[in-house]
Short mmCIF file of C-alpha atoms in Angstrom, two decimals:
data_model
loop_
_atom_site.label_atom_id
_atom_site.label_comp_id
_atom_site.label_asym_id
_atom_site.label_seq_id
_atom_site.Cartn_x
_atom_site.Cartn_y
_atom_site.Cartn_z
CA MET A 1 247.94 178.59 184.34
CA LYS A 2 250.97 180.46 184.63
CA THR A 3 254.41 178.77 185.96
CA GLY A 4 257.98 180.40 185.20
CA TYR A 5 259.69 184.06 184.80
CA GLU A 6 257.36 186.61 185.73
CA ARG A 7 258.25 189.88 183.86
CA ILE A 8 257.79 193.67 186.88
CA GLN A 9 257.62 196.89 186.16
CA ALA A 10 258.36 199.07 188.46
CA ASP A 11 255.46 201.83 189.09
CA GLU A 12 255.64 205.32 186.97
CA GLY A 13 257.99 207.58 188.33
CA SER A 14 259.17 204.81 191.11
CA SER A 15 262.24 202.98 191.55
CA PHE A 16 259.58 199.80 192.54
CA ARG A 17 256.25 198.15 192.36
CA ILE A 18 253.30 198.52 194.62
CA LEU A 19 250.29 196.51 194.49
CA GLN A 20 247.29 196.73 196.68
CA GLN A 21 244.60 193.78 195.46
CA LYS A 22 241.08 193.09 197.32
CA VAL A 23 239.47 190.42 195.00
CA LYS A 24 237.82 187.05 195.72
CA ALA A 25 240.40 184.61 197.15
CA GLU A 26 238.49 181.85 195.33
CA ASP A 27 239.35 183.58 191.92
CA PHE A 28 243.22 183.22 192.37
CA ALA A 29 245.20 180.89 189.82
CA TRP A 30 247.51 177.86 191.15
CA ASP A 31 250.98 180.64 189.85
CA TYR A 32 254.74 179.15 190.61
CA HIS A 33 256.65 182.25 189.89
CA TYR A 34 259.78 183.67 190.37
CA HIS A 35 261.33 186.86 189.85
CA PRO A 36 264.69 188.95 190.34
CA GLU A 37 262.86 191.27 192.31
CA ILE A 38 262.35 190.78 196.41
CA GLU A 39 258.90 190.96 197.37
CA ILE A 40 257.24 191.60 200.62
CA VAL A 41 253.54 190.18 200.77
CA CYS A 42 251.46 191.10 203.43
CA VAL A 43 248.44 189.57 203.61
CA TYR A 44 244.92 191.16 205.52
CA GLY A 45 243.13 188.64 207.93
CA GLY A 46 241.48 185.03 206.82
CA ASN A 47 243.70 182.34 206.11
CA GLY A 48 245.48 180.46 203.28
CA ARG A 49 248.54 178.82 202.01
CA ARG A 50 251.99 179.78 201.37
CA HIS A 51 254.37 178.20 198.97
CA VAL A 52 257.66 179.51 199.08
CA GLY A 53 260.89 177.96 197.55
CA ASN A 54 260.26 174.22 198.97
CA HIS A 55 258.22 175.63 201.67
CA LEU A 56 254.56 174.39 201.62
CA SER A 57 252.08 175.81 204.98
CA TYR A 58 249.18 177.60 205.63
CA TYR A 59 248.48 180.73 207.54
CA GLN A 60 246.03 182.26 209.55
CA GLU A 61 244.64 185.03 210.68
CA GLY A 62 246.88 186.27 208.13
CA ASP A 63 250.36 187.04 206.63
CA LEU A 64 253.62 188.83 206.17
CA VAL A 65 256.13 187.42 204.15
CA LEU A 66 259.62 188.57 202.31
CA ILE A 67 260.52 186.21 199.40
CA GLY A 68 264.20 186.92 198.46
CA SER A 69 265.46 187.41 195.11
CA ASN A 70 264.54 184.64 191.95
CA VAL A 71 263.33 182.25 195.11
CA PRO A 72 260.38 181.13 193.57
CA HIS A 73 256.72 181.12 195.40
CA GLY A 74 253.13 180.97 194.81
CA GLY A 75 250.21 183.43 194.68
CA PHE A 76 249.65 183.60 198.81
CA GLY A 77 245.82 184.03 197.23
CA PHE A 78 245.27 180.33 196.26
CA GLY A 79 243.43 178.30 198.97
CA ALA A 80 242.92 180.71 200.89
CA ILE A 81 238.82 181.24 201.63
CA GLY A 82 236.18 184.23 201.52
CA GLU A 83 237.85 188.03 200.80
CA HIS A 84 241.46 188.26 199.54
CA GLN A 85 243.42 191.70 200.26
CA GLU A 86 246.85 191.84 200.52
CA VAL A 87 249.44 195.06 199.53
CA VAL A 88 253.02 193.56 197.68
CA ILE A 89 255.77 195.14 197.05
CA GLN A 90 258.15 194.34 194.87
CA PHE A 91 261.71 195.78 193.83
CA MET A 92 265.23 195.22 192.90
CA PRO A 93 268.00 193.94 195.33
CA ASP A 94 269.99 197.17 193.93
CA PHE A 95 266.87 199.42 193.58
CA LEU A 96 268.71 202.00 194.47
CA GLY A 97 272.07 201.54 192.40
CA GLU A 98 274.62 199.02 192.49
CA GLU A 99 276.62 200.80 195.25
CA PHE A 100 273.50 200.55 197.42
CA LEU A 101 274.03 197.37 199.45
CA HIS A 102 277.52 198.30 200.21
CA LYS A 103 277.42 201.02 202.73
CA PRO A 104 277.74 200.73 205.60
CA GLU A 105 274.60 202.02 206.93
CA MET A 106 272.66 199.64 204.89
CA LYS A 107 274.13 196.30 206.74
CA ASN A 108 271.35 194.71 208.52
CA ILE A 109 268.80 195.95 205.37
CA LYS A 110 271.90 193.41 203.71
CA LYS A 111 271.40 190.20 206.07
CA LEU A 112 267.75 191.04 205.57
CA PHE A 113 268.24 190.36 202.17
CA GLU A 114 270.39 187.45 202.29
CA ARG A 115 268.09 185.99 204.96
CA GLY A 116 264.99 186.02 202.15
CA LEU A 117 266.50 183.74 199.85
CA GLN A 118 265.12 181.05 202.84
CA GLY A 119 262.14 183.44 203.07
CA ILE A 120 261.15 185.03 206.10
CA LYS A 121 257.64 184.95 207.60
CA PHE A 122 257.24 188.05 210.44
CA GLU A 123 254.86 187.35 213.80
CA GLY A 124 254.10 189.11 216.95
CA LEU A 125 254.10 193.00 216.72
CA THR A 126 256.33 193.12 213.67
CA LYS A 127 253.67 191.75 211.30
CA GLN A 128 250.68 194.07 213.34
CA ILE A 129 253.10 196.92 213.08
CA VAL A 130 253.76 196.54 209.78
CA SER A 131 251.00 195.67 208.37
CA GLY A 132 249.42 198.53 209.17
CA GLU A 133 251.98 201.02 207.65
CA LEU A 134 252.35 199.02 204.40
CA LEU A 135 248.09 200.45 204.06
CA LYS A 136 249.92 203.77 204.05
CA ILE A 137 252.42 203.40 201.81
CA ASN A 138 250.56 204.75 198.22
CA GLU A 139 249.31 208.02 200.07
CA ILE A 140 252.89 209.14 200.25
CA PRO A 141 254.70 211.27 197.74
CA PRO A 142 257.38 209.24 195.16
CA PHE A 143 260.56 210.56 197.41
CA GLN A 144 259.04 209.53 201.35
CA ARG A 145 257.76 206.48 200.16
CA MET A 146 261.15 205.81 198.60
CA VAL A 147 262.52 206.40 202.62
CA TYR A 148 259.48 205.09 203.70
CA LEU A 149 260.48 201.96 202.61
CA LEU A 150 264.34 201.96 204.07
CA SER A 151 262.86 202.78 207.10
CA LEU A 152 260.39 199.34 207.13
CA LEU A 153 263.04 197.23 205.65
CA GLU A 154 265.59 198.27 208.29
CA PHE A 155 262.51 197.81 210.71
CA LEU A 156 262.26 194.10 209.61
CA ALA A 157 265.72 193.97 209.55
CA ASN A 158 266.46 194.24 213.49
CA SER A 159 263.19 192.32 214.39
CA GLN A 160 263.79 189.03 216.05
CA GLU A 161 260.02 188.26 215.44
CA PHE A 162 260.51 185.60 212.32
CA GLU A 163 260.89 182.51 210.93
CA LEU A 164 263.25 181.13 208.18
CA LEU A 165 260.84 179.03 205.79
CA ASN A 166 263.31 176.46 204.31
CA LYS A 167 266.21 175.23 205.46
CA ARG A 168 268.44 176.70 202.88
CA GLU A 169 268.61 179.42 199.93
CA THR A 170 265.75 178.10 197.17
CA ARG A 171 267.01 180.82 194.49
CA TYR A 172 265.01 179.49 191.25
CA ASP A 173 267.03 176.62 189.30
CA PHE A 174 265.24 174.64 186.78
CA GLY A 175 266.15 174.66 183.68
CA MET A 176 264.24 175.36 180.64
CA ARG A 177 263.30 171.14 179.98
CA ASP A 178 261.73 171.85 184.19
CA GLN A 179 260.19 174.65 183.19
CA LEU A 180 258.26 173.26 180.16
CA ARG A 181 257.56 169.94 181.87
CA LEU A 182 256.00 171.70 184.97
CA ARG A 183 254.00 173.70 182.63
CA LYS A 184 252.99 170.60 180.65
CA ILE A 185 251.39 169.37 184.34
CA TYR A 186 250.16 172.08 185.80
CA GLN A 187 248.27 172.94 182.54
CA PHE A 188 246.68 169.13 182.21
CA VAL A 189 245.56 169.70 186.27
CA GLU A 190 243.57 172.50 185.40
CA GLU A 191 242.11 170.64 182.18
CA ASN A 192 241.51 167.97 183.73
CA PHE A 193 240.39 167.92 187.33
CA MET A 194 237.59 167.29 186.60
CA ALA A 195 237.69 163.62 186.11
CA GLU A 196 239.63 161.40 187.22
CA ILE A 197 242.88 161.80 186.27
CA GLU A 198 245.17 158.88 186.00
CA ILE A 199 249.14 159.34 186.99
CA GLN A 200 250.19 156.97 184.04
CA LYS A 201 249.00 159.53 181.66
CA VAL A 202 250.55 162.37 183.78
CA ALA A 203 254.05 161.23 183.87
CA GLU A 204 254.11 159.76 180.30
CA LEU A 205 252.92 163.97 179.76
CA ALA A 206 256.15 164.77 181.22
CA ASN A 207 257.98 161.67 180.25
CA LEU A 208 259.15 160.17 183.21
CA THR A 209 258.01 156.49 184.31
CA VAL A 210 255.90 156.71 187.20
CA PRO A 211 258.21 156.46 190.37
CA ALA A 212 259.99 159.24 188.21
CA PHE A 213 257.46 161.07 188.01
CA CYS A 214 256.58 160.74 191.45
CA ASN A 215 260.11 161.64 193.47
CA TYR A 216 260.39 164.43 190.35
CA PHE A 217 257.23 166.44 191.71
CA LYS A 218 257.76 165.77 195.39
CA LYS A 219 261.18 166.64 195.24
CA ASN A 220 260.68 170.05 193.21
CA LEU A 221 256.82 171.42 194.85
CA ASN A 222 257.26 169.60 197.95
CA GLN A 223 254.12 167.91 197.74
CA THR A 224 252.87 165.29 196.22
CA PHE A 225 251.61 164.82 193.00
CA THR A 226 247.89 163.42 194.94
CA ASP A 227 247.81 165.92 197.67
CA PHE A 228 248.40 168.91 194.79
CA VAL A 229 245.29 167.39 192.65
CA ASN A 230 243.10 166.92 195.90
CA GLU A 231 243.94 170.95 196.83
CA TYR A 232 243.15 171.85 193.21
CA ARG A 233 239.78 170.63 193.49
CA VAL A 234 239.25 171.57 196.77
CA ASN A 235 239.72 175.14 196.19
CA TYR A 236 237.34 175.12 193.34
CA ALA A 237 234.42 173.00 195.53
CA CYS A 238 234.96 176.43 197.68
CA LYS A 239 234.05 178.38 194.78
CA LEU A 240 231.07 176.40 194.30
CA LEU A 241 230.08 176.79 197.68
CA ASN A 242 230.42 179.62 198.11
CA GLU A 243 227.76 179.88 194.83
CA GLY A 244 225.41 178.33 197.05
CA ARG A 245 226.04 174.54 195.57
CA THR A 246 225.13 171.59 197.51
CA VAL A 247 228.33 169.61 199.06
CA ALA A 248 227.48 166.34 196.92
CA ASP A 249 227.67 168.83 193.64
CA ALA A 250 230.86 170.79 195.25
CA CYS A 251 232.33 167.28 195.80
CA PHE A 252 231.32 165.62 192.48
CA GLU A 253 231.74 168.95 189.83
CA SER A 254 235.22 169.10 191.64
CA GLY A 255 236.33 165.65 190.65
CA PHE A 256 235.85 163.74 193.90
CA ASN A 257 233.51 160.76 193.35
CA ASN A 258 232.89 159.87 196.75
CA VAL A 259 231.23 162.19 199.81
CA SER A 260 232.98 160.63 202.58
CA TYR A 261 236.46 161.09 200.95
CA PHE A 262 235.40 165.09 199.84
CA GLY A 263 234.95 165.72 203.16
CA ARG A 264 237.83 163.67 204.90
CA VAL A 265 239.93 165.89 202.66
CA PHE A 266 238.22 169.06 202.99
CA LYS A 267 238.57 168.96 206.77
CA LYS A 268 242.28 168.41 206.57
CA LEU A 269 242.56 171.08 204.12
CA LYS A 270 240.11 174.05 205.58
CA GLN A 271 240.06 172.75 208.58
CA VAL A 272 236.28 172.01 208.63
CA GLN A 273 233.77 170.27 206.76
CA PRO A 274 232.07 171.32 203.98
CA SER A 275 229.07 172.14 205.53
CA GLN A 276 230.24 173.77 207.89
CA PHE A 277 232.28 175.88 204.97
CA ALA A 278 228.90 176.52 203.45
CA LEU A 279 227.05 177.77 206.50
CA GLN A 280 229.67 180.19 206.96
CA LYS A 281 229.16 181.73 203.98
#
C-alpha cells in the first residue's frame, strides 16, 4: 500500500497525461497520495468512495471531480463495486507556460484551478456532457487534443453545477515524519487486517499514546481508525463474495469475528446486506 508523493510523466508528445482504464474495482488498493498536477477524474457508472483532502463521501452513478495541485486524494476505485471504468487527465497548472494563467482569456480557468484546491464535484448536465466528451479525447490528434482540453476546462469553469468538497484549501502539508508514520500505519493494516488489531500496537508503531493516535488519525484522514479498518475489511469481503464465497466465509476471512456486526458495517458502507450483494453478482 503506497502513500505520499506520486511522480507523474506526461504522455509522449503531449504536455499532459490521459489515463483510460476499466478494471475490477476490488483490485484497487487504498492509495492516498498527492502530486503537483491538477487532476480531472471521471468515473463511469457504479458507486464508490471519494476521498479528496479531508472530505470523505460516497458517489453513486459515477462521478466527475477536479482535484487541485498537491491536494491529497485516494483512488476513486477503492470501495467501488464491480467493474470500475474511469478517465483521468493530469496536467500541471502551467502546462502551457508560466504566463499561461496570466492571460486575460484564462481568468475563468484560473479561478477554476483556485477552487480546485478545495476539490470540486460536478453534477447534473455538466457531469453528463463532460463524461461523454472525455471518452473521445484519446482519439483526437495532439494539437486538437490540447485545444479540446482547454475548451473542457472553460466549460467547467463556467458551470454552476458544482459543489466544493472542502471548506478550505487542502494542499498537502504533511512533513516527512507524517508521511513515514502514515505509511507504517497503512502497511500494518494491510498485513494484519485478517486478525484482531489492537489499537495499542498501532499507536506504539506511530510513537503516540492511544488518545493522541486516535486524534491524529481522525484529524488527518477525516475518519476514525476503526472505520478505516472496517472499510478495508468490507472491501476485501466484497472481493470474496464476488468469488462465490459464503457470507460467513467473507465475514471471518476479512477479519470480522461476528456475522451480525459484519452485516451492519457492510450495510452502512455498501447500502445492501452481504447476502443481497452476493445475489447481485
